[in-house]
């Protein structure tokens, strides 16, 4: 399996642009998982070897969790959620336990899931269901698990988007999804970022003295994080052996966002997208595909991270899919073009994208994006900064 890094140009300060794609191995049981842990202004100067290892170890764990699902023939949906759940439980990332605070010092979480086609293990899910997104969550430990549960319960929630108390009560009372006291989400590092962003003293004046995590988690919570005043997200895109692509995305939003602000993570087409379509071919094209045993079915999944307000304005995720569908562009070229458009309008961030053949693209226009990929060989490859090749830890 070879890899190729393309176009690391300009400095990170002036808006670096990075595109990476991986050659696809031929395999009858091709499955792939890609993850990201947020993109934005990573502080390379503060990136000690220990800090880098902590981030990359967490990415490795997420990749391996999803890999175990896919290796056993499991659903892309379950693999993506397994990976995202690991990142939600890690205080290093802006989701779940590591979520940032809004301007009022509260955590308001968002998550989404979308599939290119219904999962084979749940044949009653209508193809028109597509996905579910949730916003303004305050008590759900793993929002990615809640969106999965609600996606699989169309009789309970027929809508594609839901918010707040209604979503959480359905999750806890009807689906058995774990909830926590809001104090669970408090971490010292995020609280200091919140206070610093408001120009206030950074003393950890915690809204709750009941946070008593011990051991390595406690040390991570106090760690100087690489992302400054983050607006990132965590996400995973998985391809299973049945050809289904699933996207799961989760976030705490922007540091010191207004109360009630909704970002791109729960907006279908902006921060996430998955779609399957048939390639339009003439007689000779269809004959060629038949001779070469090529499928006319194509699919893609995208998860974005960065300045969500711009992702919303540009419909970033679905724009990548539509360039592939209407212009015939490969996934890496489509992602590069859309992320460049994002930068030209003043938006920073990145995307991970995966097509039905297992082609992977990472595109970003900022100083870094926590990212990784794992394939059939079970070897996780990860990177942080914009000019780094993905490699084994």
PDB file of C-alpha atoms in Angstrom, residues 1-6 18 20-24 373 375 381 389-391:
ATOM      1  CA  UNK A   1       0.000   0.000   0.000  1.00  0.00           C
ATOM      2  CA  UNK A   2       1.592   3.247  -1.100  1.00  0.00           C
ATOM      3  CA  UNK A   3       0.760   6.777  -0.086  1.00  0.00           C
ATOM      4  CA  UNK A   4       1.325  10.200  -1.507  1.00  0.00           C
ATOM      5  CA  UNK A   5       1.294  13.650   0.054  1.00  0.00           C
ATOM      6  CA  UNK A   6       0.417  16.494  -2.288  1.00  0.00           C
ATOM      7  CA  UNK A  18      -2.665  20.305   2.510  1.00  0.00           C
ATOM      8  CA  UNK A  20      -3.342  13.768   1.105  1.00  0.00           C
ATOM      9  CA  UNK A  21      -4.679  10.700  -0.596  1.00  0.00           C
ATOM     10  CA  UNK A  22      -3.960   7.023  -0.188  1.00  0.00           C
ATOM     11  CA  UNK A  23      -3.752   4.517  -2.993  1.00  0.00           C
ATOM     12  CA  UNK A  24      -6.450   1.908  -2.673  1.00  0.00           C
ATOM     13  CA  UNK A 373      -6.755   6.073   8.840  1.00  0.00           C
ATOM     14  CA  UNK A 375      -7.379  -0.405   6.670  1.00  0.00           C
ATOM     15  CA  UNK A 381      -1.651   5.849  10.665  1.00  0.00           C
ATOM     16  CA  UNK A 389       2.659  12.568   6.494  1.00  0.00           C
ATOM     17  CA  UNK A 390       0.458  10.045   8.233  1.00  0.00           C
ATOM     18  CA  UNK A 391       2.622   7.482   9.975  1.00  0.00           C
TER      19      UNK A 391
END
